Amino acid sequence: MASWTRSGTRMRANMLVLVLLVWLLSALEAVKVSPLIEKVGDHKDLKKLLRTRTNVLVLYTKTAAAGDAHLKLLSDVAQALKGQATIAWVDCGDSDGRKLCKKMKVDPGSRQGGAELLHFKDGSFHTEYSRPATFKSMVAFLKDPSGPPLWEENPEAKDVVHVETEKDFRKLLKKEERPVLMMFYAPWCGVCKRMQPIFQQAATETKGKYVLAGMNVHPAQFDGLKQEFSVKGYPTFCYFQKGRFLHHYENYGAGAADLVAWLKDPQPPQPKTPEVPWAETDSAVFHLTDESFDGFLEEQPAALVMFYAPWCGHCKKMKPEFDEAAEILNRGSDSPGVLAALDATVHKAVGDRFKISGFPTLKYFQNGEEKFTLPQLRSKDKIMEFMHNPQAPPPPERSWEDRPSSVSHLGSEDFREALKKKRHALVMFYAPWCPHCKSAVPHFTAAAELFKEDRKIVYAAVDCTKGLNHDVCKQEGVEGYPTFSYYHYGKFVEKYNGDRGEAGFTGFMRSLRGRDQEKVGKKKEEL
């Protein structure tokens, strides 16, 4: 009997060991980390990683188990972006990780799910990852960390139908009884970004009567679709009724009201007025082609070439000035050079070679060799003055937005979303030409630099003269420049009317932080 009891005890002990082994193996499997994810436990190792990599997303977790929900997804993201981004993991639950998290002032335990994702760019903290935890969103973010979120992530685009695949597109056309206006776009396209808020507003106003849908067709897999619906540029709007394509919509300069009015009475685009060509016979300007360009310039000691487009308004305005200057230069025997022109929309080989991206573009050549690009030459007198004394143009003044600083420059596409993430935001609405704005810029920038390590504080700026930013400024009650407004998690609180020096801007933010600390102190006392 005793022998049987001992045998049963051993069996139960063996079963317990087996259960523990199975649990341990499953636990190890649960926290298994992909070799593409860098597991970091030392502060020096993390600093080295951030110093040697330019695009790093760090997952901080309260415990190893808290990382389970993220590591599988992040492994797939790391695989897709191999060589383009680095993903690291810090377990704040183990002894080394705890010290590291304390030094980095990170507390994932205070977050839902016990995890926090922070992005570092060029060795410095960039932003907290707050977009959806999906493969598509994370890949898009790491490909362009400073870019806007995916269109479908914008809450204001909730009434736009976002189409992912060609199969979904065909299904929509087949099943939808209501008229469909499809916006084929590319994520990087500037005109698309300007049109998206207009499209969103129209989608909301016509909800239930029409379907307004968007589809990113830039990837090569959609080349057949683009050819089928004549998508030659972005955006392209196609109007369908009961699955049948009827018209393109081409009024890109219109607002939401115009788009809604067009949907009520959709008409095909009106034929464009043919452009009047630059008459070569009546002009002293030499008109060049892809074939004649190099040979002509090699024969000329000096030549000023205007790259133009027939539809370009600035080019049309400049043509008579250019013609008149060419006539004067051709009169004398001691002419300092010739003037020539090339239609870069027709003769694309030369235009592409010289990277012509705007019109008109003027370039000065000596003996066939390019010397200068001259954006300031627009009048006959300026052209004549330059040809008689060719000098390198002054370097263009870098805009505030292009100069490195800790100020966050926002636009219509990311203004509200960016401010929602910040506890305290001081926003400067400005115009680049405004003298008072220019005076305030260095002081505002210095204040932003002082608070750059605080992830809950931002000094932001909006150029009200740029694109659709004018609408944002109008909505925010901007009536003069500069206007300073304080926001708390995206909600407007008050106008800032204090001193516009560095001391004023920093003192205002310090007072807000002081109030925060008082509130924390009171809560602790209550507890």
XYZ file of C-alpha atoms in Angstrom:
527
model
C 0.000 0.000 0.000
C 2.835 2.404 0.954
C 4.647 1.452 -2.276
C 1.516 2.309 -4.304
C 1.224 5.665 -2.504
C 4.856 6.528 -3.222
C 4.345 5.560 -6.888
C 1.286 7.832 -7.169
C 3.181 10.700 -5.562
C 6.017 10.282 -8.086
C 3.521 10.231 -10.967
C 1.892 13.442 -9.756
C 5.316 15.070 -9.331
C 6.316 14.026 -12.856
C 3.062 15.385 -14.258
C 3.652 18.696 -12.447
C 7.182 18.939 -13.890
C 5.798 18.194 -17.366
C 3.139 20.888 -17.024
C 5.774 23.380 -15.849
C 8.027 22.504 -18.793
C 5.176 22.953 -21.280
C 4.274 26.311 -19.664
C 7.911 27.437 -19.712
C 8.350 26.471 -23.367
C 5.137 28.286 -24.327
C 6.248 31.354 -22.342
C 9.635 31.353 -24.076
C 7.915 30.936 -27.411
C 5.553 33.832 -26.548
C 8.408 36.292 -26.035
C 10.579 34.961 -28.869
C 12.047 37.978 -30.655
C 12.707 38.134 -34.374
C 16.428 38.508 -35.213
C 15.415 41.657 -37.140
C 14.347 43.335 -33.883
C 17.225 44.644 -31.765
C 16.763 43.641 -28.091
C 18.398 46.371 -25.992
C 18.982 46.316 -22.238
C 21.809 48.770 -21.721
C 21.675 52.558 -21.900
C 25.014 52.803 -23.736
C 23.893 50.236 -26.317
C 20.706 52.200 -26.972
C 22.630 55.464 -27.321
C 25.009 53.778 -29.785
C 22.077 52.378 -31.751
C 20.437 55.805 -31.999
C 23.755 57.390 -32.968
C 24.480 54.917 -35.779
C 20.955 54.519 -37.208
C 18.845 57.312 -38.662
C 15.341 55.839 -38.478
C 14.591 53.895 -35.262
C 11.287 52.809 -33.710
C 11.689 51.648 -30.086
C 9.125 49.478 -28.303
C 9.198 49.886 -24.493
C 7.140 47.306 -22.573
C 6.239 47.005 -18.891
C 7.038 43.280 -18.996
C 8.222 40.765 -21.584
C 4.681 39.404 -21.859
C 3.341 42.891 -22.619
C 5.410 42.830 -25.798
C 3.569 39.839 -27.227
C 0.834 41.927 -28.821
C 3.410 44.031 -30.716
C 6.448 41.851 -31.483
C 4.848 39.677 -34.171
C 3.554 42.731 -36.023
C 6.862 44.591 -35.588
C 8.756 41.557 -36.903
C 6.717 41.718 -40.124
C 7.311 45.476 -40.352
C 11.069 44.997 -39.800
C 11.149 42.374 -42.567
C 9.345 44.698 -45.004
C 11.673 47.636 -44.211
C 14.963 45.773 -43.969
C 17.752 48.307 -44.584
C 15.376 51.293 -44.367
C 14.472 51.337 -40.665
C 15.491 49.755 -37.355
C 13.114 48.383 -34.734
C 14.337 47.912 -31.157
C 12.743 46.457 -28.016
C 13.381 47.403 -24.394
C 11.805 45.238 -21.671
C 11.375 47.601 -18.722
C 10.454 44.612 -16.533
C 13.927 43.073 -16.222
C 16.662 44.607 -14.063
C 18.755 46.125 -16.904
C 15.724 47.328 -18.793
C 14.322 48.976 -15.668
C 17.444 51.136 -15.309
C 17.390 51.985 -19.020
C 13.722 53.007 -18.949
C 14.333 55.152 -15.879
C 17.196 56.977 -17.633
C 15.081 57.482 -20.740
C 12.150 58.703 -18.563
C 9.825 56.130 -20.096
C 7.003 54.472 -18.145
C 5.128 51.965 -20.330
C 3.261 50.740 -17.236
C 1.198 53.924 -17.335
C 0.027 53.111 -20.860
C -2.855 50.918 -21.896
C -1.469 47.474 -22.675
C 1.795 48.263 -20.871
C 3.642 49.341 -24.028
C 4.901 52.561 -25.603
C 6.341 53.164 -29.094
C 8.753 56.061 -29.599
C 10.445 57.120 -32.827
C 13.986 58.513 -33.074
C 15.286 60.314 -36.149
C 18.969 61.110 -36.800
C 19.888 60.276 -33.208
C 17.229 62.428 -31.498
C 13.722 61.796 -30.241
C 11.263 62.593 -33.026
C 7.748 61.650 -31.957
C 5.552 59.178 -30.130
C 3.978 56.636 -32.494
C 0.238 57.218 -32.148
C -1.077 55.945 -35.462
C -3.031 52.658 -35.756
C -1.026 49.537 -34.817
C -1.374 47.980 -38.274
C 1.230 46.732 -40.727
C 0.219 49.237 -43.401
C 0.270 52.253 -41.052
C 3.605 51.364 -39.466
C 5.307 50.746 -42.812
C 3.974 54.049 -44.189
C 5.141 55.893 -41.050
C 8.680 54.456 -41.119
C 9.025 55.177 -44.833
C 8.193 58.831 -44.163
C 8.182 59.587 -40.394
C 7.618 63.314 -40.942
C 4.910 62.822 -43.540
C 1.162 62.976 -42.951
C -0.772 59.873 -41.808
C -2.471 57.668 -44.375
C -5.563 59.334 -45.733
C -7.861 56.667 -44.301
C -6.473 57.365 -40.799
C -7.766 60.927 -40.870
C -11.023 61.038 -38.828
C -12.277 63.861 -41.063
C -12.102 61.431 -44.031
C -14.567 58.975 -42.442
C -17.169 59.576 -45.175
C -14.709 58.807 -47.989
C -14.682 55.141 -49.068
C -11.037 54.031 -49.043
C -10.320 51.354 -51.659
C -7.269 49.105 -51.255
C -7.252 46.672 -54.186
C -8.422 46.456 -57.790
C -10.779 43.657 -56.720
C -12.414 45.966 -54.145
C -12.641 48.710 -56.790
C -14.463 46.420 -59.269
C -16.739 45.160 -56.485
C -17.680 48.726 -55.510
C -18.626 49.631 -59.093
C -20.630 46.426 -59.557
C -22.700 46.659 -56.358
C -23.115 50.419 -55.858
C -26.413 51.877 -57.123
C -25.462 55.464 -56.278
C -23.125 57.513 -58.516
C -19.444 57.072 -57.615
C -16.714 59.720 -57.877
C -13.337 58.011 -57.593
C -10.185 59.971 -56.743
C -7.115 58.139 -58.011
C -4.135 59.586 -56.146
C -0.527 59.144 -54.990
C 0.442 59.718 -51.323
C 3.318 62.079 -52.210
C 1.305 64.238 -54.628
C 0.974 67.883 -53.441
C -2.202 68.610 -55.453
C -3.766 65.433 -53.997
C -3.035 66.645 -50.454
C -4.622 70.016 -51.237
C -7.698 68.341 -52.727
C -8.242 65.793 -49.945
C -9.931 68.191 -47.431
C -12.209 69.466 -50.234
C -13.059 65.884 -51.255
C -13.714 64.931 -47.607
C -16.085 67.857 -47.083
C -17.966 67.044 -50.293
C -18.228 63.374 -49.203
C -19.805 64.427 -45.897
C -22.223 66.887 -47.540
C -23.411 64.332 -50.123
C -23.436 61.281 -47.831
C -26.217 58.879 -48.757
C -26.698 60.314 -52.254
C -23.254 59.827 -53.771
C -20.189 57.723 -53.012
C -16.860 59.552 -52.966
C -13.975 57.094 -52.899
C -10.194 57.318 -52.859
C -7.578 54.874 -54.124
C -3.773 55.079 -54.095
C -2.876 53.820 -57.584
C 0.776 54.886 -57.592
C 2.171 51.299 -57.163
C 3.074 49.563 -60.435
C 0.457 46.838 -59.815
C -2.215 49.370 -60.844
C -0.660 50.301 -64.216
C -3.425 48.465 -66.103
C -6.117 50.299 -64.160
C -4.450 53.663 -64.812
C -4.295 52.943 -68.535
C -7.956 51.863 -68.586
C -9.193 55.141 -67.061
C -6.579 57.518 -68.581
C -4.845 58.280 -65.273
C -1.924 60.299 -66.636
C -1.297 62.374 -63.510
C -2.410 62.757 -59.910
C -5.063 63.270 -58.833
C -7.433 61.969 -61.529
C -11.180 62.056 -60.753
C -13.468 59.562 -62.527
C -17.270 59.691 -62.337
C -19.273 56.427 -62.605
C -22.982 55.679 -62.835
C -24.099 52.064 -62.273
C -20.548 50.865 -62.834
C -20.057 52.726 -66.117
C -17.401 55.425 -66.473
C -18.875 58.688 -67.808
C -16.623 61.716 -67.196
C -13.468 63.079 -65.655
C -13.704 65.963 -63.164
C -10.873 68.469 -63.749
C -11.680 71.599 -61.715
C -8.745 71.222 -59.275
C -8.943 74.849 -58.172
C -12.549 74.514 -56.954
C -13.863 74.199 -53.422
C -16.209 71.638 -51.872
C -19.318 73.633 -52.895
C -18.236 73.559 -56.569
C -17.608 69.812 -56.409
C -21.030 69.182 -54.843
C -22.700 71.370 -57.511
C -20.899 69.428 -60.268
C -22.091 66.084 -58.810
C -25.698 67.293 -59.098
C -25.171 67.969 -62.813
C -22.022 66.112 -63.937
C -20.732 67.397 -67.262
C -17.632 66.375 -69.225
C -14.637 68.762 -69.057
C -14.907 71.704 -71.424
C -12.415 71.659 -74.317
C -9.446 73.813 -73.444
C -8.624 76.890 -75.476
C -5.651 75.952 -77.648
C -2.434 77.608 -76.603
C -0.996 80.190 -78.987
C 2.491 78.956 -79.891
C 5.498 81.236 -79.522
C 5.858 82.523 -83.086
C 9.423 81.643 -84.104
C 9.317 83.667 -87.330
C 8.424 86.933 -85.595
C 10.859 86.493 -82.716
C 14.534 87.337 -82.274
C 14.709 84.478 -79.743
C 16.275 81.239 -81.042
C 13.846 78.337 -80.552
C 15.619 75.093 -79.707
C 14.683 71.409 -79.805
C 16.081 68.210 -78.306
C 18.062 67.717 -81.537
C 19.413 71.259 -81.993
C 20.096 72.162 -78.352
C 23.686 70.930 -77.834
C 24.995 71.966 -81.253
C 23.549 75.468 -80.966
C 25.004 76.133 -77.499
C 28.452 74.869 -78.464
C 28.560 77.528 -81.198
C 27.578 80.363 -78.830
C 30.121 82.004 -76.498
C 27.199 83.017 -74.251
C 23.493 82.145 -74.249
C 20.568 82.642 -71.884
C 17.978 79.870 -72.315
C 14.382 80.108 -71.138
C 12.776 76.700 -70.472
C 9.016 77.226 -70.674
C 5.574 75.613 -70.943
C 2.949 77.040 -73.353
C 0.251 77.036 -70.636
C 2.389 78.721 -67.966
C 1.031 82.161 -67.003
C 4.411 83.521 -65.836
C 5.975 82.364 -69.137
C 3.288 84.182 -71.153
C 3.911 87.344 -69.173
C 7.651 87.078 -69.715
C 7.647 86.289 -73.462
C 7.355 89.899 -74.717
C 10.117 90.995 -72.300
C 12.350 88.166 -73.539
C 11.558 88.948 -77.213
C 12.327 92.649 -76.790
C 15.624 91.944 -74.989
C 16.643 89.510 -77.765
C 15.940 92.149 -80.438
C 18.156 94.698 -78.668
C 20.972 92.182 -78.183
C 20.907 91.207 -81.889
C 21.265 94.811 -83.151
C 24.905 95.461 -82.288
C 27.987 93.692 -83.586
C 29.408 93.471 -80.053
C 26.445 91.559 -78.579
C 27.272 89.936 -75.212
C 25.238 86.845 -76.095
C 22.009 85.418 -77.481
C 18.629 84.525 -76.007
C 17.078 81.117 -76.712
C 13.950 79.232 -75.635
C 12.899 75.598 -75.363
C 9.386 74.216 -74.813
C 10.172 71.638 -72.100
C 6.719 70.044 -72.419
C 7.559 68.973 -75.984
C 11.342 68.570 -75.883
C 11.415 66.469 -72.739
C 14.863 64.906 -73.150
C 16.633 68.242 -72.571
C 14.136 69.265 -69.890
C 14.757 66.018 -67.978
C 18.524 66.324 -68.351
C 18.520 69.743 -66.685
C 15.878 68.670 -64.089
C 13.397 71.372 -65.100
C 10.557 71.199 -62.564
C 9.052 74.705 -62.774
C 8.383 77.326 -65.432
C 9.908 79.533 -66.547
C 13.442 78.383 -65.656
C 16.344 80.472 -66.987
C 19.846 79.048 -67.365
C 22.985 80.804 -68.567
C 25.519 78.890 -70.711
C 29.073 79.700 -71.829
C 30.488 77.667 -74.739
C 27.853 74.992 -74.180
C 28.527 74.653 -70.447
C 25.855 75.530 -67.861
C 26.991 78.292 -65.477
C 24.009 79.661 -63.552
C 20.295 79.244 -62.917
C 18.729 82.708 -62.660
C 15.340 82.910 -60.915
C 15.473 86.697 -60.536
C 15.497 87.577 -64.261
C 11.953 88.418 -65.323
C 12.073 91.847 -67.025
C 13.802 93.154 -70.145
C 15.999 95.521 -68.101
C 17.126 92.791 -65.703
C 17.924 90.461 -68.612
C 19.964 93.147 -70.406
C 21.807 94.073 -67.226
C 22.766 90.453 -66.591
C 23.888 89.729 -70.186
C 26.283 92.697 -70.107
C 27.641 91.674 -66.708
C 26.923 87.982 -65.999
C 27.221 87.277 -62.277
C 26.245 84.308 -60.124
C 22.841 84.939 -58.498
C 22.753 85.559 -54.744
C 22.044 82.376 -52.763
C 18.314 82.080 -52.006
C 17.346 82.849 -48.433
C 16.273 79.637 -46.715
C 12.730 79.715 -45.432
C 12.077 79.252 -41.720
C 10.565 75.858 -42.486
C 13.721 74.710 -44.304
C 16.080 75.761 -41.528
C 16.762 73.070 -38.877
C 15.038 73.884 -35.591
C 12.855 72.366 -32.865
C 9.782 74.262 -34.119
C 7.185 71.930 -35.620
C 5.937 73.372 -38.936
C 2.321 72.342 -39.494
C -0.058 72.580 -42.429
C -3.710 71.994 -43.226
C -3.177 68.229 -43.533
C -1.626 67.643 -40.081
C -2.478 70.693 -37.914
C -5.252 69.220 -35.769
C -3.841 65.701 -35.543
C -0.423 66.931 -34.383
C -1.812 69.228 -31.660
C -4.067 66.510 -30.218
C -0.943 64.673 -29.035
C 0.490 67.618 -27.078
C -0.471 68.728 -23.581
C 0.807 72.251 -24.236
C 1.179 73.797 -27.689
C 2.038 77.393 -28.517
C 1.345 78.051 -32.194
C 2.663 80.993 -34.203
C 0.528 81.849 -37.244
C 2.664 83.941 -39.595
C 3.406 85.238 -43.089
C 7.006 85.010 -44.411
C 6.962 88.656 -45.601
C 5.735 90.065 -42.254
C 8.478 92.129 -40.469
C 7.059 91.470 -36.966
C 7.052 87.733 -37.739
C 10.691 87.865 -38.849
C 11.601 89.594 -35.582
C 9.809 86.950 -33.493
C 11.214 83.897 -35.325
C 14.650 83.658 -33.587
C 13.088 84.099 -30.109
C 10.315 81.562 -30.777
C 12.902 79.123 -32.182
C 15.160 79.513 -29.117
C 12.221 78.770 -26.799
C 11.352 75.644 -28.805
C 14.952 74.451 -28.482
C 14.802 74.784 -24.699
C 11.767 72.471 -24.423
C 12.657 70.024 -27.227
C 13.173 67.063 -24.833
C 9.645 67.347 -23.406
C 7.430 65.145 -25.559
C 4.234 66.770 -24.290
C 5.231 70.317 -25.282
C 5.479 71.762 -28.760
C 6.202 75.151 -30.270
C 4.534 75.040 -33.683
C 4.264 77.387 -36.657
C 1.799 77.706 -39.546
C 2.626 79.685 -42.698
C -0.802 81.188 -43.467
C 0.225 82.104 -47.034
C 0.943 78.514 -48.058
C -1.641 76.355 -49.895
C -4.739 75.489 -47.863
C -3.120 76.774 -44.653
C -5.070 79.982 -45.252
C -8.290 78.105 -44.405
C -6.791 76.793 -41.147
C -5.688 80.306 -40.137
C -9.139 81.669 -40.919
C -10.820 78.946 -38.833
C -8.456 79.693 -35.941
C -9.411 83.381 -35.943
C -6.142 84.755 -37.304
C -6.697 88.366 -38.367
C -3.113 89.651 -38.359
C 0.481 88.437 -38.299
C 1.932 87.101 -36.158
C -0.851 85.607 -34.039
C 0.093 83.311 -31.130
C -2.446 80.801 -29.795
C -2.213 78.303 -26.942
C -3.765 74.813 -27.303
C -4.288 72.027 -24.768
C -4.477 68.590 -26.438
C -5.685 70.200 -29.633
C -8.296 72.475 -28.053
C -7.858 76.237 -28.322
C -7.538 77.824 -24.858
C -6.391 81.418 -25.311
C -4.449 83.918 -27.407
C -0.916 84.647 -26.194
C -0.373 88.402 -25.904
C 2.800 88.377 -23.813
C 6.340 89.476 -24.590
C 7.594 88.291 -27.979
C 11.151 87.697 -26.805
C 12.666 84.364 -25.795
C 12.004 85.134 -22.089
C 8.297 85.713 -22.804
C 7.817 82.508 -24.796
C 9.748 80.327 -22.324
C 8.200 81.965 -19.251
C 4.702 81.250 -20.580
C 5.500 77.538 -20.999
C 7.225 77.315 -17.606
C 4.117 78.738 -15.930
C 2.015 76.000 -17.576
C 4.401 73.307 -16.372
C 4.293 74.845 -12.878
C 0.507 74.512 -12.866
C 0.836 70.850 -13.891
C 3.178 70.135 -10.992
C 0.789 71.861 -8.540
C -2.061 69.639 -9.733
C 0.089 66.506 -9.307
C 1.054 67.642 -5.805
C -2.588 68.184 -4.820
C -3.555 64.746 -6.112
C -0.781 63.132 -4.065
C -1.981 64.992 -0.959
C -5.535 63.792 -1.565
C -4.303 60.225 -1.927
